[in-house]
Amino acid sequence: ARLFNLDAMLSLCTVVPTFLPSTGLSASQTAAQSRAQMKVEDTFAPAGMGKEFLALPRKPLSEYVGASIEFCAYPGAPDVPTAWDPLGLTELYKVSGNNPDVAWLREAELKHGRMAMLAVAGIIVQSSGIHLPGNADVSFANSDWASAPSTLPAAAWGQVLLFIGLVEGQTSEGLSDLWNGQITKREPGDLGFGKQFLSLDPVAADRMRLKELKNGRLAMIAFMGIAANHFIPGALPGCMYS
């Protein structure tokens, strides 16, 4: 009992409510909290687990495109709309520097969404009988998306992995900084090309980013449905791809 003093117990009591749901603070209190910068002393993280990174300025979830907003119409809702994060995943960095910031989570969401869009488009195209011509050593005629990858020789997979490695290597600048919420070198999802297709109007550009994000989310759900329908026939009634 002597190992714990009253100050330590009080500090624990003041930190734990960070992970509890909102209790309906007033607009002025919410604004004051948003302006307050977290102090290094307000975390459980020891010095060896990223404590020195926790006080760095970070972009909150509410400022990211596509952050769902809790409306104020239901009982117990906050007085002002807040970003929807019921599990508090975007606040885990306060526990330890080993936990990612929302910038890293957005990077992961965009990458998985893009891969899912490519995967769903590939399944649709391959299932329709459209494929690369191939040659005597490599055949792309298999229209079954689940078994087709296993029919490729090791040399073909080596080329695929080499291409992925080159792309990842060329676009990795500033990637590790996203873990700590630092986006000065790179915005989440920015691969260094394709920006020329965005509108010069910031509002219109954000609208295009939102379309990509929503289509990626839909594609991830679609791919999971197609995969479930493949391994559990009939799991997705009406799905023509399995």
PDB file of C-alpha atoms in Angstrom:
ATOM      1  CA  ALA A   1       0.000   0.000   0.000  1.00  0.00           C
ATOM      2  CA  ARG A   2       2.950   2.298   0.627  1.00  0.00           C
ATOM      3  CA  LEU A   3       3.960   2.030  -3.026  1.00  0.00           C
ATOM      4  CA  PHE A   4       1.076   4.214  -4.102  1.00  0.00           C
ATOM      5  CA  ASN A   5       0.564   7.727  -2.836  1.00  0.00           C
ATOM      6  CA  LEU A   6      -2.511   9.878  -3.040  1.00  0.00           C
ATOM      7  CA  ASP A   7      -1.165  11.959  -5.945  1.00  0.00           C
ATOM      8  CA  ALA A   8      -0.649   8.840  -8.060  1.00  0.00           C
ATOM      9  CA  MET A   9      -4.181   7.662  -7.366  1.00  0.00           C
ATOM     10  CA  LEU A  10      -5.614  11.048  -8.259  1.00  0.00           C
ATOM     11  CA  SER A  11      -3.608  11.153 -11.482  1.00  0.00           C
ATOM     12  CA  LEU A  12      -5.067   7.813 -12.507  1.00  0.00           C
ATOM     13  CA  CYS A  13      -8.552   9.086 -11.805  1.00  0.00           C
ATOM     14  CA  THR A  14      -7.972  12.120 -14.003  1.00  0.00           C
ATOM     15  CA  VAL A  15      -6.587  10.122 -16.932  1.00  0.00           C
ATOM     16  CA  VAL A  16      -9.042   7.239 -17.143  1.00  0.00           C
ATOM     17  CA  PRO A  17     -12.084   9.379 -18.164  1.00  0.00           C
ATOM     18  CA  THR A  18     -10.235  10.165 -21.404  1.00  0.00           C
ATOM     19  CA  PHE A  19     -11.420   6.792 -22.701  1.00  0.00           C
ATOM     20  CA  LEU A  20     -15.033   7.132 -21.581  1.00  0.00           C
ATOM     21  CA  PRO A  21     -17.864   8.224 -23.923  1.00  0.00           C
ATOM     22  CA  SER A  22     -18.783  11.870 -24.120  1.00  0.00           C
ATOM     23  CA  THR A  23     -20.995  13.121 -21.304  1.00  0.00           C
ATOM     24  CA  GLY A  24     -22.466  16.056 -23.175  1.00  0.00           C
ATOM     25  CA  LEU A  25     -20.045  18.906 -22.472  1.00  0.00           C
ATOM     26  CA  SER A  26     -21.071  22.405 -23.365  1.00  0.00           C
ATOM     27  CA  ALA A  27     -19.867  24.009 -26.577  1.00  0.00           C
ATOM     28  CA  SER A  28     -17.453  26.272 -24.676  1.00  0.00           C
ATOM     29  CA  GLN A  29     -15.968  23.346 -22.759  1.00  0.00           C
ATOM     30  CA  THR A  30     -15.566  21.329 -25.949  1.00  0.00           C
ATOM     31  CA  ALA A  31     -13.866  24.234 -27.711  1.00  0.00           C
ATOM     32  CA  ALA A  32     -11.539  24.735 -24.748  1.00  0.00           C
ATOM     33  CA  GLN A  33     -10.602  21.062 -24.812  1.00  0.00           C
ATOM     34  CA  SER A  34      -9.901  21.173 -28.551  1.00  0.00           C
ATOM     35  CA  ARG A  35      -7.552  24.118 -28.084  1.00  0.00           C
ATOM     36  CA  ALA A  36      -5.698  22.540 -25.180  1.00  0.00           C
ATOM     37  CA  GLN A  37      -2.541  20.711 -26.147  1.00  0.00           C
ATOM     38  CA  MET A  38      -1.818  17.482 -24.375  1.00  0.00           C
ATOM     39  CA  LYS A  39       1.041  17.548 -21.868  1.00  0.00           C
ATOM     40  CA  VAL A  40       3.609  14.780 -21.752  1.00  0.00           C
ATOM     41  CA  GLU A  41       2.880  14.305 -18.057  1.00  0.00           C
ATOM     42  CA  ASP A  42      -0.741  13.375 -18.855  1.00  0.00           C
ATOM     43  CA  THR A  43       0.088   9.944 -20.239  1.00  0.00           C
ATOM     44  CA  PHE A  44       0.842   6.485 -18.932  1.00  0.00           C
ATOM     45  CA  ALA A  45       3.586   6.075 -21.541  1.00  0.00           C
ATOM     46  CA  PRO A  46       7.103   5.776 -20.056  1.00  0.00           C
ATOM     47  CA  ALA A  47      10.045   7.502 -21.690  1.00  0.00           C
ATOM     48  CA  GLY A  48      11.048   4.381 -23.586  1.00  0.00           C
ATOM     49  CA  MET A  49       7.629   3.937 -25.183  1.00  0.00           C
ATOM     50  CA  GLY A  50       7.294   7.182 -27.089  1.00  0.00           C
ATOM     51  CA  LYS A  51       6.460   9.557 -24.251  1.00  0.00           C
ATOM     52  CA  GLU A  52       8.513  12.286 -25.910  1.00  0.00           C
ATOM     53  CA  PHE A  53       6.349  12.146 -29.058  1.00  0.00           C
ATOM     54  CA  LEU A  54       2.966  12.515 -27.419  1.00  0.00           C
ATOM     55  CA  ALA A  55       3.059  16.293 -26.982  1.00  0.00           C
ATOM     56  CA  LEU A  56       3.705  16.920 -30.685  1.00  0.00           C
ATOM     57  CA  PRO A  57       0.929  18.824 -32.504  1.00  0.00           C
ATOM     58  CA  ARG A  58      -1.472  16.462 -34.248  1.00  0.00           C
ATOM     59  CA  LYS A  59      -4.332  16.778 -36.699  1.00  0.00           C
ATOM     60  CA  PRO A  60      -7.520  15.591 -34.963  1.00  0.00           C
ATOM     61  CA  LEU A  61      -9.898  13.093 -36.526  1.00  0.00           C
ATOM     62  CA  SER A  62     -12.536  15.787 -37.048  1.00  0.00           C
ATOM     63  CA  GLU A  63     -10.307  17.567 -39.587  1.00  0.00           C
ATOM     64  CA  TYR A  64      -9.896  14.539 -41.847  1.00  0.00           C
ATOM     65  CA  VAL A  65     -12.082  14.108 -44.912  1.00  0.00           C
ATOM     66  CA  GLY A  66     -14.742  11.475 -44.401  1.00  0.00           C
ATOM     67  CA  ALA A  67     -14.758  11.510 -40.601  1.00  0.00           C
ATOM     68  CA  SER A  68     -18.299  10.537 -39.608  1.00  0.00           C
ATOM     69  CA  ILE A  69     -19.941  13.075 -37.350  1.00  0.00           C
ATOM     70  CA  GLU A  70     -22.207  12.332 -34.403  1.00  0.00           C
ATOM     71  CA  PHE A  71     -25.320  14.446 -34.645  1.00  0.00           C
ATOM     72  CA  CYS A  72     -26.862  16.069 -31.606  1.00  0.00           C
ATOM     73  CA  ALA A  73     -30.449  14.840 -31.995  1.00  0.00           C
ATOM     74  CA  TYR A  74     -30.290  11.780 -29.749  1.00  0.00           C
ATOM     75  CA  PRO A  75     -30.380  11.878 -25.915  1.00  0.00           C
ATOM     76  CA  GLY A  76     -26.992  12.242 -24.306  1.00  0.00           C
ATOM     77  CA  ALA A  77     -25.326  13.524 -27.468  1.00  0.00           C
ATOM     78  CA  PRO A  78     -22.701  16.280 -27.209  1.00  0.00           C
ATOM     79  CA  ASP A  79     -23.784  19.877 -27.694  1.00  0.00           C
ATOM     80  CA  VAL A  80     -21.631  20.200 -30.818  1.00  0.00           C
ATOM     81  CA  PRO A  81     -21.011  17.558 -33.508  1.00  0.00           C
ATOM     82  CA  THR A  82     -17.917  15.467 -32.819  1.00  0.00           C
ATOM     83  CA  ALA A  83     -16.026  12.897 -34.867  1.00  0.00           C
ATOM     84  CA  TRP A  84     -17.510   9.421 -34.460  1.00  0.00           C
ATOM     85  CA  ASP A  85     -15.026   7.159 -32.688  1.00  0.00           C
ATOM     86  CA  PRO A  86     -16.956   5.105 -30.095  1.00  0.00           C
ATOM     87  CA  LEU A  87     -14.001   2.834 -29.284  1.00  0.00           C
ATOM     88  CA  GLY A  88     -11.590   5.724 -28.904  1.00  0.00           C
ATOM     89  CA  LEU A  89      -9.074   4.199 -31.309  1.00  0.00           C
ATOM     90  CA  THR A  90      -7.824   7.620 -32.367  1.00  0.00           C
ATOM     91  CA  GLU A  91      -6.965   8.394 -28.736  1.00  0.00           C
ATOM     92  CA  LEU A  92      -4.838   5.310 -28.067  1.00  0.00           C
ATOM     93  CA  TYR A  93      -1.645   7.216 -28.818  1.00  0.00           C
ATOM     94  CA  LYS A  94      -2.088   8.846 -25.403  1.00  0.00           C
ATOM     95  CA  VAL A  95      -1.483   5.481 -23.754  1.00  0.00           C
ATOM     96  CA  SER A  96       1.758   4.669 -25.528  1.00  0.00           C
ATOM     97  CA  GLY A  97       3.844   5.756 -28.490  1.00  0.00           C
ATOM     98  CA  ASN A  98       3.490   2.156 -29.682  1.00  0.00           C
ATOM     99  CA  ASN A  99      -0.098   2.952 -30.681  1.00  0.00           C
ATOM    100  CA  PRO A 100      -0.707   4.657 -34.047  1.00  0.00           C
ATOM    101  CA  ASP A 101      -2.093   8.109 -34.650  1.00  0.00           C
ATOM    102  CA  VAL A 102      -5.180   8.686 -36.785  1.00  0.00           C
ATOM    103  CA  ALA A 103      -2.857   9.717 -39.655  1.00  0.00           C
ATOM    104  CA  TRP A 104      -1.456   6.187 -39.796  1.00  0.00           C
ATOM    105  CA  LEU A 105      -4.945   4.692 -39.535  1.00  0.00           C
ATOM    106  CA  ARG A 106      -6.155   6.840 -42.450  1.00  0.00           C
ATOM    107  CA  GLU A 107      -3.131   5.756 -44.522  1.00  0.00           C
ATOM    108  CA  ALA A 108      -4.002   2.116 -43.827  1.00  0.00           C
ATOM    109  CA  GLU A 109      -7.679   2.688 -44.650  1.00  0.00           C
ATOM    110  CA  LEU A 110      -6.896   4.320 -47.973  1.00  0.00           C
ATOM    111  CA  LYS A 111      -4.393   1.621 -48.955  1.00  0.00           C
ATOM    112  CA  HIS A 112      -6.765  -1.209 -48.098  1.00  0.00           C
ATOM    113  CA  GLY A 113      -9.610   0.574 -49.874  1.00  0.00           C
ATOM    114  CA  ARG A 114      -7.557   1.031 -53.047  1.00  0.00           C
ATOM    115  CA  MET A 115      -6.457  -2.589 -53.037  1.00  0.00           C
ATOM    116  CA  ALA A 116     -10.054  -3.709 -52.485  1.00  0.00           C
ATOM    117  CA  MET A 117     -11.255  -1.613 -55.437  1.00  0.00           C
ATOM    118  CA  LEU A 118      -8.600  -3.193 -57.651  1.00  0.00           C
ATOM    119  CA  ALA A 119      -9.482  -6.658 -56.322  1.00  0.00           C
ATOM    120  CA  VAL A 120     -13.225  -6.325 -56.944  1.00  0.00           C
ATOM    121  CA  ALA A 121     -12.636  -4.879 -60.414  1.00  0.00           C
ATOM    122  CA  GLY A 122     -10.227  -7.743 -61.128  1.00  0.00           C
ATOM    123  CA  ILE A 123     -12.744 -10.363 -60.024  1.00  0.00           C
ATOM    124  CA  ILE A 124     -15.434  -8.869 -62.258  1.00  0.00           C
ATOM    125  CA  VAL A 125     -13.138  -8.631 -65.293  1.00  0.00           C
ATOM    126  CA  GLN A 126     -11.544 -12.064 -64.798  1.00  0.00           C
ATOM    127  CA  SER A 127     -14.905 -13.752 -64.234  1.00  0.00           C
ATOM    128  CA  SER A 128     -16.197 -12.309 -67.509  1.00  0.00           C
ATOM    129  CA  GLY A 129     -13.453 -14.095 -69.423  1.00  0.00           C
ATOM    130  CA  ILE A 130     -11.282 -11.058 -70.103  1.00  0.00           C
ATOM    131  CA  HIS A 131      -7.643 -11.700 -69.237  1.00  0.00           C
ATOM    132  CA  LEU A 132      -4.091 -11.183 -70.405  1.00  0.00           C
ATOM    133  CA  PRO A 133      -3.011 -13.350 -73.354  1.00  0.00           C
ATOM    134  CA  GLY A 134      -0.217 -15.173 -71.527  1.00  0.00           C
ATOM    135  CA  ASN A 135       2.209 -17.515 -73.277  1.00  0.00           C
ATOM    136  CA  ALA A 136       3.357 -21.130 -73.268  1.00  0.00           C
ATOM    137  CA  ASP A 137       4.693 -20.822 -69.720  1.00  0.00           C
ATOM    138  CA  VAL A 138       2.100 -18.562 -68.132  1.00  0.00           C
ATOM    139  CA  SER A 139      -1.659 -18.871 -68.546  1.00  0.00           C
ATOM    140  CA  PHE A 140      -4.228 -16.377 -67.335  1.00  0.00           C
ATOM    141  CA  ALA A 141      -7.224 -18.353 -68.615  1.00  0.00           C
ATOM    142  CA  ASN A 142      -8.369 -19.461 -65.155  1.00  0.00           C
ATOM    143  CA  SER A 143     -11.433 -17.343 -64.351  1.00  0.00           C
ATOM    144  CA  ASP A 144     -11.652 -18.474 -60.713  1.00  0.00           C
ATOM    145  CA  TRP A 145     -10.241 -15.589 -58.698  1.00  0.00           C
ATOM    146  CA  ALA A 146      -9.531 -17.781 -55.665  1.00  0.00           C
ATOM    147  CA  SER A 147      -7.450 -20.435 -57.432  1.00  0.00           C
ATOM    148  CA  ALA A 148      -5.986 -18.356 -60.294  1.00  0.00           C
ATOM    149  CA  PRO A 149      -3.049 -16.952 -58.257  1.00  0.00           C
ATOM    150  CA  SER A 150      -1.799 -20.452 -57.449  1.00  0.00           C
ATOM    151  CA  THR A 151      -1.493 -21.272 -61.159  1.00  0.00           C
ATOM    152  CA  LEU A 152       1.177 -18.614 -61.737  1.00  0.00           C
ATOM    153  CA  PRO A 153       4.813 -19.727 -61.663  1.00  0.00           C
ATOM    154  CA  ALA A 154       7.260 -18.398 -59.083  1.00  0.00           C
ATOM    155  CA  ALA A 155       8.921 -16.138 -61.675  1.00  0.00           C
ATOM    156  CA  ALA A 156       5.640 -14.330 -62.327  1.00  0.00           C
ATOM    157  CA  TRP A 157       5.046 -13.809 -58.615  1.00  0.00           C
ATOM    158  CA  GLY A 158       8.607 -12.550 -58.283  1.00  0.00           C
ATOM    159  CA  GLN A 159       7.867  -9.814 -60.811  1.00  0.00           C
ATOM    160  CA  VAL A 160       4.682  -8.861 -58.994  1.00  0.00           C
ATOM    161  CA  LEU A 161       6.442  -8.646 -55.632  1.00  0.00           C
ATOM    162  CA  LEU A 162       9.339  -6.696 -57.158  1.00  0.00           C
ATOM    163  CA  PHE A 163       6.929  -4.149 -58.625  1.00  0.00           C
ATOM    164  CA  ILE A 164       5.123  -3.799 -55.288  1.00  0.00           C
ATOM    165  CA  GLY A 165       8.443  -3.313 -53.520  1.00  0.00           C
ATOM    166  CA  LEU A 166       9.543  -0.615 -55.957  1.00  0.00           C
ATOM    167  CA  VAL A 167       6.274   1.290 -55.594  1.00  0.00           C
ATOM    168  CA  GLU A 168       6.324   1.023 -51.794  1.00  0.00           C
ATOM    169  CA  GLY A 169       9.963   2.091 -51.666  1.00  0.00           C
ATOM    170  CA  GLN A 170       9.480   5.097 -53.911  1.00  0.00           C
ATOM    171  CA  THR A 171       6.451   6.321 -51.964  1.00  0.00           C
ATOM    172  CA  SER A 172       7.609   5.626 -48.404  1.00  0.00           C
ATOM    173  CA  GLU A 173       9.026   9.052 -47.576  1.00  0.00           C
ATOM    174  CA  GLY A 174       7.439  10.320 -44.370  1.00  0.00           C
ATOM    175  CA  LEU A 175       5.461   7.104 -43.914  1.00  0.00           C
ATOM    176  CA  SER A 176       6.903   6.321 -40.492  1.00  0.00           C
ATOM    177  CA  ASP A 177       6.143   9.873 -39.310  1.00  0.00           C
ATOM    178  CA  LEU A 178       2.430   9.201 -39.748  1.00  0.00           C
ATOM    179  CA  TRP A 179       2.591   6.807 -36.799  1.00  0.00           C
ATOM    180  CA  ASN A 180       3.229   9.793 -34.537  1.00  0.00           C
ATOM    181  CA  GLY A 181       0.743  12.039 -36.351  1.00  0.00           C
ATOM    182  CA  GLN A 182       3.331  14.111 -38.225  1.00  0.00           C
ATOM    183  CA  ILE A 183       2.107  14.964 -41.735  1.00  0.00           C
ATOM    184  CA  THR A 184       4.612  17.647 -42.734  1.00  0.00           C
ATOM    185  CA  LYS A 185       6.433  15.347 -45.168  1.00  0.00           C
ATOM    186  CA  ARG A 186       3.427  13.428 -46.411  1.00  0.00           C
ATOM    187  CA  GLU A 187      -0.348  13.434 -46.175  1.00  0.00           C
ATOM    188  CA  PRO A 188      -2.002  10.060 -45.518  1.00  0.00           C
ATOM    189  CA  GLY A 189      -2.573   8.278 -48.810  1.00  0.00           C
ATOM    190  CA  ASP A 190      -0.341  10.605 -50.829  1.00  0.00           C
ATOM    191  CA  LEU A 191       1.798   8.475 -53.153  1.00  0.00           C
ATOM    192  CA  GLY A 192       3.375  11.451 -54.866  1.00  0.00           C
ATOM    193  CA  PHE A 193       1.385  11.165 -58.093  1.00  0.00           C
ATOM    194  CA  GLY A 194      -2.174  11.729 -59.211  1.00  0.00           C
ATOM    195  CA  LYS A 195      -2.617  15.137 -57.624  1.00  0.00           C
ATOM    196  CA  GLN A 196      -2.862  16.723 -61.047  1.00  0.00           C
ATOM    197  CA  PHE A 197      -6.308  15.153 -61.363  1.00  0.00           C
ATOM    198  CA  LEU A 198      -7.592  16.959 -58.265  1.00  0.00           C
ATOM    199  CA  SER A 199      -9.508  20.196 -58.596  1.00  0.00           C
ATOM    200  CA  LEU A 200      -7.748  23.432 -57.733  1.00  0.00           C
ATOM    201  CA  ASP A 201     -10.754  24.299 -55.600  1.00  0.00           C
ATOM    202  CA  PRO A 202     -10.074  22.912 -52.076  1.00  0.00           C
ATOM    203  CA  VAL A 203     -13.746  22.118 -51.497  1.00  0.00           C
ATOM    204  CA  ALA A 204     -14.045  20.230 -54.778  1.00  0.00           C
ATOM    205  CA  ALA A 205     -10.740  18.451 -54.109  1.00  0.00           C
ATOM    206  CA  ASP A 206     -11.984  17.263 -50.717  1.00  0.00           C
ATOM    207  CA  ARG A 207     -15.175  16.068 -52.390  1.00  0.00           C
ATOM    208  CA  MET A 208     -13.081  13.911 -54.743  1.00  0.00           C
ATOM    209  CA  ARG A 209     -11.080  12.558 -51.810  1.00  0.00           C
ATOM    210  CA  LEU A 210     -14.331  11.697 -50.061  1.00  0.00           C
ATOM    211  CA  LYS A 211     -15.539   9.787 -53.130  1.00  0.00           C
ATOM    212  CA  GLU A 212     -12.344   7.726 -53.161  1.00  0.00           C
ATOM    213  CA  LEU A 213     -12.656   7.018 -49.457  1.00  0.00           C
ATOM    214  CA  LYS A 214     -16.300   5.921 -49.670  1.00  0.00           C
ATOM    215  CA  ASN A 215     -15.727   3.793 -52.754  1.00  0.00           C
ATOM    216  CA  GLY A 216     -12.796   2.146 -50.995  1.00  0.00           C
ATOM    217  CA  ARG A 217     -14.909   1.390 -47.934  1.00  0.00           C
ATOM    218  CA  LEU A 218     -17.647  -0.064 -50.125  1.00  0.00           C
ATOM    219  CA  ALA A 219     -15.093  -2.161 -52.042  1.00  0.00           C
ATOM    220  CA  MET A 220     -13.704  -3.622 -48.803  1.00  0.00           C
ATOM    221  CA  ILE A 221     -17.197  -4.694 -47.789  1.00  0.00           C
ATOM    222  CA  ALA A 222     -17.849  -6.055 -51.309  1.00  0.00           C
ATOM    223  CA  PHE A 223     -14.651  -8.106 -51.319  1.00  0.00           C
ATOM    224  CA  MET A 224     -15.434  -9.581 -47.911  1.00  0.00           C
ATOM    225  CA  GLY A 225     -18.889 -10.502 -49.204  1.00  0.00           C
ATOM    226  CA  ILE A 226     -17.487 -12.159 -52.342  1.00  0.00           C
ATOM    227  CA  ALA A 227     -14.913 -14.047 -50.263  1.00  0.00           C
ATOM    228  CA  ALA A 228     -17.605 -15.228 -47.837  1.00  0.00           C
ATOM    229  CA  ASN A 229     -19.764 -16.340 -50.758  1.00  0.00           C
ATOM    230  CA  HIS A 230     -16.823 -18.334 -52.137  1.00  0.00           C
ATOM    231  CA  PHE A 231     -15.917 -20.196 -48.965  1.00  0.00           C
ATOM    232  CA  ILE A 232     -19.540 -20.461 -47.751  1.00  0.00           C
ATOM    233  CA  PRO A 233     -21.725 -20.926 -50.852  1.00  0.00           C
ATOM    234  CA  GLY A 234     -24.933 -18.944 -50.521  1.00  0.00           C
ATOM    235  CA  ALA A 235     -23.581 -16.722 -47.779  1.00  0.00           C
ATOM    236  CA  LEU A 236     -24.327 -13.684 -49.936  1.00  0.00           C
ATOM    237  CA  PRO A 237     -27.678 -14.343 -51.659  1.00  0.00           C
ATOM    238  CA  GLY A 238     -27.829 -12.956 -55.168  1.00  0.00           C
ATOM    239  CA  CYS A 239     -24.067 -12.581 -55.527  1.00  0.00           C
ATOM    240  CA  MET A 240     -23.002 -13.765 -58.981  1.00  0.00           C
ATOM    241  CA  TYR A 241     -19.330 -13.919 -58.030  1.00  0.00           C
ATOM    242  CA  SER A 242     -17.964 -16.730 -55.921  1.00  0.00           C
TER     243      SER A 242
END
